PDB file of C-alpha atoms in Angstrom:
ATOM      1  CA  UNK P 123      37.324 180.120 117.281  1.00 70.00           C
ATOM      2  CA  UNK P 124      34.986 177.208 116.591  1.00 74.00           C
ATOM      3  CA  UNK P 125      32.883 177.425 119.760  1.00 93.00           C
ATOM      4  CA  UNK P 126      34.507 174.296 121.204  1.00 96.00           C
ATOM      5  CA  UNK P 127      37.172 174.687 123.869  1.00 96.00           C
ATOM      6  CA  UNK P 128      39.491 172.091 125.335  1.00 97.00           C
ATOM      7  CA  UNK P 129      41.719 172.125 128.403  1.00 97.00           C
ATOM      8  CA  UNK P 130      44.514 171.573 128.949  1.00 97.00           C
ATOM      9  CA  UNK P 131      46.131 172.201 125.571  1.00 96.00           C
ATOM     10  CA  UNK P 132      49.204 170.174 126.531  1.00 96.00           C
ATOM     11  CA  UNK P 133      49.583 167.387 129.104  1.00 96.00           C
ATOM     12  CA  UNK P 134      52.544 165.261 130.102  1.00 95.00           C
ATOM     13  CA  UNK P 135      51.843 162.367 132.435  1.00 92.00           C
ATOM     14  CA  UNK P 136      53.455 159.258 133.774  1.00 89.00           C
ATOM     15  CA  UNK P 137      51.942 155.829 133.294  1.00 88.00           C
ATOM     16  CA  UNK P 138      50.682 155.704 136.877  1.00 87.00           C
ATOM     17  CA  UNK P 139      49.031 159.132 136.883  1.00 88.00           C
ATOM     18  CA  UNK P 140      45.344 159.945 136.710  1.00 93.00           C
ATOM     19  CA  UNK P 141      44.329 162.996 134.738  1.00 95.00           C
ATOM     20  CA  UNK P 142      41.250 164.356 132.980  1.00 97.00           C
ATOM     21  CA  UNK P 143      40.688 166.193 129.712  1.00 98.00           C
ATOM     22  CA  UNK P 144      37.858 168.698 129.515  1.00 98.00           C
ATOM     23  CA  UNK P 145      35.785 169.835 126.564  1.00 98.00           C
ATOM     24  CA  UNK P 146      33.096 172.509 126.479  1.00 97.00           C
ATOM     25  CA  UNK P 147      30.929 173.601 123.563  1.00 97.00           C
ATOM     26  CA  UNK P 148      29.041 176.879 123.345  1.00 95.00           C
ATOM     27  CA  UNK P 149      27.030 176.017 120.222  1.00 95.00           C
ATOM     28  CA  UNK P 150      23.895 174.508 121.738  1.00 94.00           C
ATOM     29  CA  UNK P 151      24.685 171.134 120.187  1.00 94.00           C
ATOM     30  CA  UNK P 152      23.371 167.811 121.445  1.00 93.00           C
ATOM     31  CA  UNK P 153      26.139 165.452 120.327  1.00 94.00           C
ATOM     32  CA  UNK P 154      29.752 165.390 121.475  1.00 95.00           C
ATOM     33  CA  UNK P 155      32.664 163.233 120.367  1.00 95.00           C
ATOM     34  CA  UNK P 156      36.154 162.216 121.453  1.00 96.00           C
ATOM     35  CA  UNK P 157      38.707 161.454 118.730  1.00 96.00           C
ATOM     36  CA  UNK P 158      42.333 160.341 118.882  1.00 96.00           C
ATOM     37  CA  UNK P 159      44.682 161.770 116.230  1.00 95.00           C
ATOM     38  CA  UNK P 160      48.092 160.142 115.801  1.00 93.00           C
ATOM     39  CA  UNK P 161      50.689 161.327 113.326  1.00 89.00           C
ATOM     40  CA  UNK P 162      49.961 160.254 109.737  1.00 85.00           C
ATOM     41  CA  UNK P 163      46.962 158.174 110.811  1.00 91.00           C
ATOM     42  CA  UNK P 164      43.244 158.780 110.308  1.00 93.00           C
ATOM     43  CA  UNK P 165      41.213 160.294 113.093  1.00 94.00           C
ATOM     44  CA  UNK P 166      39.986 157.480 115.350  1.00 93.00           C
ATOM     45  CA  UNK P 167      36.537 157.904 116.838  1.00 93.00           C
ATOM     46  CA  UNK P 168      36.605 156.914 120.516  1.00 95.00           C
ATOM     47  CA  UNK P 169      33.272 157.879 122.044  1.00 94.00           C
ATOM     48  CA  UNK P 170      30.002 159.514 121.006  1.00 93.00           C
ATOM     49  CA  UNK P 171      27.414 161.069 123.273  1.00 93.00           C
ATOM     50  CA  UNK P 172      23.994 162.109 121.979  1.00 88.00           C
ATOM     51  CA  UNK P 173      21.709 163.976 124.381  1.00 85.00           C
ATOM     52  CA  UNK P 174      24.087 162.954 127.227  1.00 81.00           C
ATOM     53  CA  UNK P 175      23.744 159.248 126.415  1.00 84.00           C
ATOM     54  CA  UNK P 176      26.753 157.301 125.203  1.00 84.00           C
ATOM     55  CA  UNK P 177      25.902 155.863 121.805  1.00 82.00           C
ATOM     56  CA  UNK P 178      29.306 154.658 120.601  1.00 76.00           C
ATOM     57  CA  UNK P 179      32.329 153.099 122.240  1.00 77.00           C
ATOM     58  CA  UNK P 180      34.677 151.986 119.519  1.00 76.00           C
ATOM     59  CA  UNK P 181      36.535 149.247 121.414  1.00 85.00           C
ATOM     60  CA  UNK P 182      38.418 151.784 123.485  1.00 92.00           C
ATOM     61  CA  UNK P 183      40.534 150.380 126.347  1.00 93.00           C
ATOM     62  CA  UNK P 184      39.080 150.860 129.816  1.00 93.00           C
ATOM     63  CA  UNK P 185      41.982 153.102 130.809  1.00 94.00           C
ATOM     64  CA  UNK P 186      40.007 155.793 128.936  1.00 96.00           C
ATOM     65  CA  UNK P 187      36.755 156.674 130.690  1.00 95.00           C
ATOM     66  CA  UNK P 188      34.375 159.306 129.283  1.00 95.00           C
ATOM     67  CA  UNK P 189      31.889 161.379 131.233  1.00 96.00           C
ATOM     68  CA  UNK P 190      29.162 163.643 129.881  1.00 95.00           C
ATOM     69  CA  UNK P 191      27.371 165.473 132.721  1.00 94.00           C
ATOM     70  CA  UNK P 192      25.351 167.660 130.325  1.00 92.00           C
ATOM     71  CA  UNK P 193      25.144 168.451 126.624  1.00 90.00           C
ATOM     72  CA  UNK P 194      27.748 171.201 126.885  1.00 95.00           C
ATOM     73  CA  UNK P 195      30.513 169.374 128.728  1.00 97.00           C
ATOM     74  CA  UNK P 196      32.513 166.252 128.007  1.00 97.00           C
ATOM     75  CA  UNK P 197      35.378 164.764 129.961  1.00 97.00           C
ATOM     76  CA  UNK P 198      37.901 162.054 129.244  1.00 97.00           C
ATOM     77  CA  UNK P 199      39.383 160.497 132.372  1.00 97.00           C
ATOM     78  CA  UNK P 200      42.793 158.921 131.920  1.00 96.00           C
ATOM     79  CA  UNK P 201      44.293 156.221 134.141  1.00 94.00           C
ATOM     80  CA  UNK P 202      47.420 154.052 133.805  1.00 93.00           C
ATOM     81  CA  UNK P 203      48.035 155.041 130.204  1.00 93.00           C
ATOM     82  CA  UNK P 204      50.693 153.576 127.956  1.00 94.00           C
ATOM     83  CA  UNK P 205      53.295 155.446 125.865  1.00 94.00           C
ATOM     84  CA  UNK P 206      51.409 154.472 122.697  1.00 94.00           C
ATOM     85  CA  UNK P 207      48.475 156.537 123.973  1.00 96.00           C
ATOM     86  CA  UNK P 208      50.505 159.679 123.280  1.00 96.00           C
ATOM     87  CA  UNK P 209      48.540 161.599 120.646  1.00 96.00           C
ATOM     88  CA  UNK P 210      46.361 164.630 120.007  1.00 96.00           C
ATOM     89  CA  UNK P 211      42.921 164.172 121.567  1.00 97.00           C
ATOM     90  CA  UNK P 212      40.224 166.120 119.789  1.00 97.00           C
ATOM     91  CA  UNK P 213      36.746 166.910 121.003  1.00 97.00           C
ATOM     92  CA  UNK P 214      33.967 167.751 118.563  1.00 96.00           C
ATOM     93  CA  UNK P 215      30.283 168.586 118.688  1.00 96.00           C
ATOM     94  CA  UNK P 216      27.367 168.576 116.253  1.00 94.00           C
ATOM     95  CA  UNK P 217      23.646 169.278 116.335  1.00 91.00           C
ATOM     96  CA  UNK P 218      23.012 165.572 116.848  1.00 83.00           C
ATOM     97  CA  UNK P 219      24.706 162.323 115.897  1.00 79.00           C
ATOM     98  CA  UNK P 220      22.002 160.570 113.904  1.00 75.00           C
ATOM     99  CA  UNK P 221      21.999 162.484 110.645  1.00 75.00           C
ATOM    100  CA  UNK P 222      24.149 164.681 108.463  1.00 78.00           C
ATOM    101  CA  UNK P 223      25.595 167.353 110.653  1.00 82.00           C
ATOM    102  CA  UNK P 224      28.855 169.186 110.354  1.00 89.00           C
ATOM    103  CA  UNK P 225      31.139 168.528 113.305  1.00 93.00           C
ATOM    104  CA  UNK P 226      32.894 171.428 115.021  1.00 95.00           C
ATOM    105  CA  UNK P 227      36.247 170.622 116.578  1.00 96.00           C
ATOM    106  CA  UNK P 228      38.162 171.954 119.512  1.00 96.00           C
ATOM    107  CA  UNK P 229      41.908 172.685 119.253  1.00 94.00           C
ATOM    108  CA  UNK P 230      42.819 169.425 120.969  1.00 96.00           C
ATOM    109  CA  UNK P 231      44.927 168.322 123.910  1.00 97.00           C
ATOM    110  CA  UNK P 232      48.444 167.171 123.034  1.00 96.00           C
ATOM    111  CA  UNK P 233      49.057 164.245 125.398  1.00 96.00           C
ATOM    112  CA  UNK P 234      52.475 162.770 126.085  1.00 96.00           C
ATOM    113  CA  UNK P 235      52.717 159.623 128.216  1.00 95.00           C
ATOM    114  CA  UNK P 236      56.163 158.957 129.644  1.00 92.00           C
TER     115      UNK P 236
ATOM    116  CA  UNK Q1375      36.413 146.907 105.694  1.00 73.00           C
ATOM    117  CA  UNK Q1376      36.070 150.634 105.346  1.00 84.00           C
ATOM    118  CA  UNK Q1377      38.864 152.601 103.743  1.00 91.00           C
ATOM    119  CA  UNK Q1378      39.616 156.177 102.756  1.00 96.00           C
ATOM    120  CA  UNK Q1379      42.717 156.869 100.631  1.00 96.00           C
ATOM    121  CA  UNK Q1380      44.334 160.215  99.974  1.00 97.00           C
ATOM    122  CA  UNK Q1381      47.925 161.218  99.177  1.00 97.00           C
ATOM    123  CA  UNK Q1382      50.172 161.773 102.174  1.00 96.00           C
ATOM    124  CA  UNK Q1383      51.769 164.980 100.965  1.00 97.00           C
ATOM    125  CA  UNK Q1384      51.598 167.393  98.036  1.00 98.00           C
ATOM    126  CA  UNK Q1385      53.587 170.466  97.095  1.00 98.00           C
ATOM    127  CA  UNK Q1386      52.339 173.385  95.021  1.00 98.00           C
ATOM    128  CA  UNK Q1387      53.371 176.917  94.122  1.00 97.00           C
ATOM    129  CA  UNK Q1388      51.749 180.109  95.368  1.00 97.00           C
ATOM    130  CA  UNK Q1389      49.171 181.335  92.863  1.00 97.00           C
ATOM    131  CA  UNK Q1390      48.778 177.927  91.217  1.00 98.00           C
ATOM    132  CA  UNK Q1391      45.981 175.320  91.321  1.00 98.00           C
ATOM    133  CA  UNK Q1392      46.136 171.998  93.176  1.00 98.00           C
ATOM    134  CA  UNK Q1393      43.777 169.020  93.225  1.00 98.00           C
ATOM    135  CA  UNK Q1394      43.699 166.678  96.230  1.00 98.00           C
ATOM    136  CA  UNK Q1395      42.095 163.315  95.513  1.00 98.00           C
ATOM    137  CA  UNK Q1396      40.213 161.023  97.850  1.00 98.00           C
ATOM    138  CA  UNK Q1397      38.913 157.527  97.124  1.00 98.00           C
ATOM    139  CA  UNK Q1398      36.702 155.592  99.466  1.00 97.00           C
ATOM    140  CA  UNK Q1399      35.131 152.230 100.196  1.00 95.00           C
ATOM    141  CA  UNK Q1400      32.575 152.369 102.981  1.00 92.00           C
ATOM    142  CA  UNK Q1401      29.503 150.525 104.212  1.00 87.00           C
ATOM    143  CA  UNK Q1402      26.874 152.952 103.043  1.00 91.00           C
ATOM    144  CA  UNK Q1403      27.244 156.580 102.086  1.00 94.00           C
ATOM    145  CA  UNK Q1404      25.640 159.642 103.609  1.00 93.00           C
ATOM    146  CA  UNK Q1405      27.958 162.262 102.232  1.00 95.00           C
ATOM    147  CA  UNK Q1406      31.609 163.232 101.990  1.00 96.00           C
ATOM    148  CA  UNK Q1407      33.297 165.994 103.957  1.00 96.00           C
ATOM    149  CA  UNK Q1408      36.503 167.944 103.498  1.00 98.00           C
ATOM    150  CA  UNK Q1409      38.170 169.589 106.489  1.00 97.00           C
ATOM    151  CA  UNK Q1410      41.237 171.818 106.708  1.00 97.00           C
ATOM    152  CA  UNK Q1411      43.627 171.494 109.642  1.00 96.00           C
ATOM    153  CA  UNK Q1412      46.498 173.890 110.231  1.00 95.00           C
ATOM    154  CA  UNK Q1413      49.328 172.548 112.349  1.00 91.00           C
ATOM    155  CA  UNK Q1414      48.413 172.613 116.030  1.00 85.00           C
ATOM    156  CA  UNK Q1415      44.857 173.751 115.351  1.00 88.00           C
ATOM    157  CA  UNK Q1416      41.354 172.288 115.139  1.00 90.00           C
ATOM    158  CA  UNK Q1417      40.075 170.798 111.880  1.00 94.00           C
ATOM    159  CA  UNK Q1418      37.620 173.219 110.274  1.00 95.00           C
ATOM    160  CA  UNK Q1419      34.829 172.350 107.847  1.00 94.00           C
ATOM    161  CA  UNK Q1420      35.369 173.162 104.184  1.00 96.00           C
ATOM    162  CA  UNK Q1421      32.714 171.328 102.189  1.00 95.00           C
ATOM    163  CA  UNK Q1422      30.070 168.612 102.088  1.00 95.00           C
ATOM    164  CA  UNK Q1423      28.984 166.646  98.988  1.00 96.00           C
ATOM    165  CA  UNK Q1424      26.191 164.110  98.932  1.00 95.00           C
ATOM    166  CA  UNK Q1425      25.162 164.312  95.258  1.00 96.00           C
ATOM    167  CA  UNK Q1426      27.421 163.836  92.241  1.00 97.00           C
ATOM    168  CA  UNK Q1427      28.982 166.927  90.787  1.00 97.00           C
ATOM    169  CA  UNK Q1428      30.985 169.981  91.632  1.00 97.00           C
ATOM    170  CA  UNK Q1429      30.324 172.339  94.531  1.00 94.00           C
ATOM    171  CA  UNK Q1430      32.115 175.673  94.316  1.00 95.00           C
ATOM    172  CA  UNK Q1431      32.819 177.904  97.278  1.00 92.00           C
ATOM    173  CA  UNK Q1432      35.151 180.771  96.480  1.00 95.00           C
ATOM    174  CA  UNK Q1433      38.675 179.553  95.754  1.00 97.00           C
ATOM    175  CA  UNK Q1434      37.773 176.019  96.900  1.00 97.00           C
ATOM    176  CA  UNK Q1435      35.672 173.482  94.982  1.00 97.00           C
ATOM    177  CA  UNK Q1436      34.799 169.889  95.813  1.00 98.00           C
ATOM    178  CA  UNK Q1437      33.737 167.171  93.397  1.00 98.00           C
ATOM    179  CA  UNK Q1438      32.022 163.856  94.023  1.00 98.00           C
ATOM    180  CA  UNK Q1439      31.420 160.736  91.948  1.00 98.00           C
ATOM    181  CA  UNK Q1440      29.517 158.171  94.009  1.00 97.00           C
ATOM    182  CA  UNK Q1441      29.707 155.474  91.312  1.00 96.00           C
ATOM    183  CA  UNK Q1442      33.508 155.711  91.335  1.00 96.00           C
ATOM    184  CA  UNK Q1443      33.889 156.218  95.094  1.00 97.00           C
ATOM    185  CA  UNK Q1444      35.911 159.315  94.335  1.00 97.00           C
ATOM    186  CA  UNK Q1445      36.149 162.931  95.370  1.00 98.00           C
ATOM    187  CA  UNK Q1446      38.583 165.754  94.925  1.00 98.00           C
ATOM    188  CA  UNK Q1447      39.194 169.112  96.522  1.00 98.00           C
ATOM    189  CA  UNK Q1448      40.366 171.810  94.125  1.00 98.00           C
ATOM    190  CA  UNK Q1449      42.180 174.840  95.483  1.00 98.00           C
ATOM    191  CA  UNK Q1450      42.724 177.795  93.133  1.00 97.00           C
ATOM    192  CA  UNK Q1451      44.950 180.870  93.399  1.00 98.00           C
ATOM    193  CA  UNK Q1452      46.927 179.239  96.164  1.00 98.00           C
ATOM    194  CA  UNK Q1453      48.044 181.392  99.056  1.00 97.00           C
ATOM    195  CA  UNK Q1454      50.709 180.656 101.661  1.00 97.00           C
ATOM    196  CA  UNK Q1455      47.984 180.398 104.297  1.00 97.00           C
ATOM    197  CA  UNK Q1456      46.580 177.362 102.440  1.00 98.00           C
ATOM    198  CA  UNK Q1457      49.515 175.332 103.743  1.00 98.00           C
ATOM    199  CA  UNK Q1458      47.713 172.822 105.945  1.00 98.00           C
ATOM    200  CA  UNK Q1459      46.482 169.243 106.088  1.00 97.00           C
ATOM    201  CA  UNK Q1460      43.291 168.454 104.211  1.00 98.00           C
ATOM    202  CA  UNK Q1461      41.159 165.667 105.648  1.00 97.00           C
ATOM    203  CA  UNK Q1462      38.635 163.652 103.650  1.00 97.00           C
ATOM    204  CA  UNK Q1463      35.860 161.922 105.606  1.00 96.00           C
ATOM    205  CA  UNK Q1464      32.859 159.837 104.543  1.00 95.00           C
ATOM    206  CA  UNK Q1465      29.686 159.497 106.597  1.00 93.00           C
ATOM    207  CA  UNK Q1466      28.683 155.835 106.554  1.00 90.00           C
ATOM    208  CA  UNK Q1467      25.259 154.203 106.884  1.00 89.00           C
ATOM    209  CA  UNK Q1468      25.379 154.704 110.690  1.00 85.00           C
ATOM    210  CA  UNK Q1469      26.146 158.412 110.269  1.00 85.00           C
ATOM    211  CA  UNK Q1470      29.661 157.867 111.602  1.00 87.00           C
ATOM    212  CA  UNK Q1471      32.524 159.714 109.958  1.00 91.00           C
ATOM    213  CA  UNK Q1472      35.250 157.505 108.483  1.00 92.00           C
ATOM    214  CA  UNK Q1473      38.420 159.555 108.057  1.00 95.00           C
ATOM    215  CA  UNK Q1474      41.366 159.494 105.714  1.00 96.00           C
ATOM    216  CA  UNK Q1475      44.844 160.094 107.107  1.00 95.00           C
ATOM    217  CA  UNK Q1476      44.967 163.562 105.581  1.00 96.00           C
ATOM    218  CA  UNK Q1477      47.019 165.225 102.857  1.00 97.00           C
ATOM    219  CA  UNK Q1478      49.678 167.668 103.966  1.00 97.00           C
ATOM    220  CA  UNK Q1479      49.804 170.502 101.426  1.00 98.00           C
ATOM    221  CA  UNK Q1480      53.000 172.539 101.237  1.00 98.00           C
ATOM    222  CA  UNK Q1481      52.849 175.847  99.385  1.00 97.00           C
ATOM    223  CA  UNK Q1482      56.098 177.277  98.062  1.00 96.00           C
ATOM    224  CA  UNK Q1483      56.629 180.908  97.036  1.00 94.00           C
TER     225      UNK Q1483
END
């Protein structure tokens, strides 16, 4: 148990569906991250929030829309995804994003787009 | 561009020692991390090196040479539970983590 939870753990959706991934951290951290993990590829950083403000958006398609209502919660809204978006989506948190800080990861949501 | 290289897969025997290498080319350097990830689980932090040399933590040690852009993770007295993927990541000048693709370690009895 890392102190970061993600729901759902598994999600299957069609290309026309709208769904949301949820992440919650119980560590009192100020930074939260969304990563995409595809088989045999490096983790891809998608979004970074620091003190609820988005500080990074690494050229992520607009069909992925993040939301950070407070420092403990992070959402990833999904709309009209493509089959190549199928992957493990990991959430992480750290004390803040501007210095060395170990990142704590959630168990991920395994997403399959049909 | 930024690049982290590590072997895709390694196999070792229970009770033995294995060394997982990582080489990197990044824009700036603010430290190197090793994470362990069991199948279907979250990556968990193993070690952090920012200065050259060896850091020992129980059965696991991590080494860094900044001049060579090189690190390794050394696992001693291997146990079956060490079967996992080991991820190398470098923190660049913007404090972003640049990740390798991971090394899948298979432990055989």
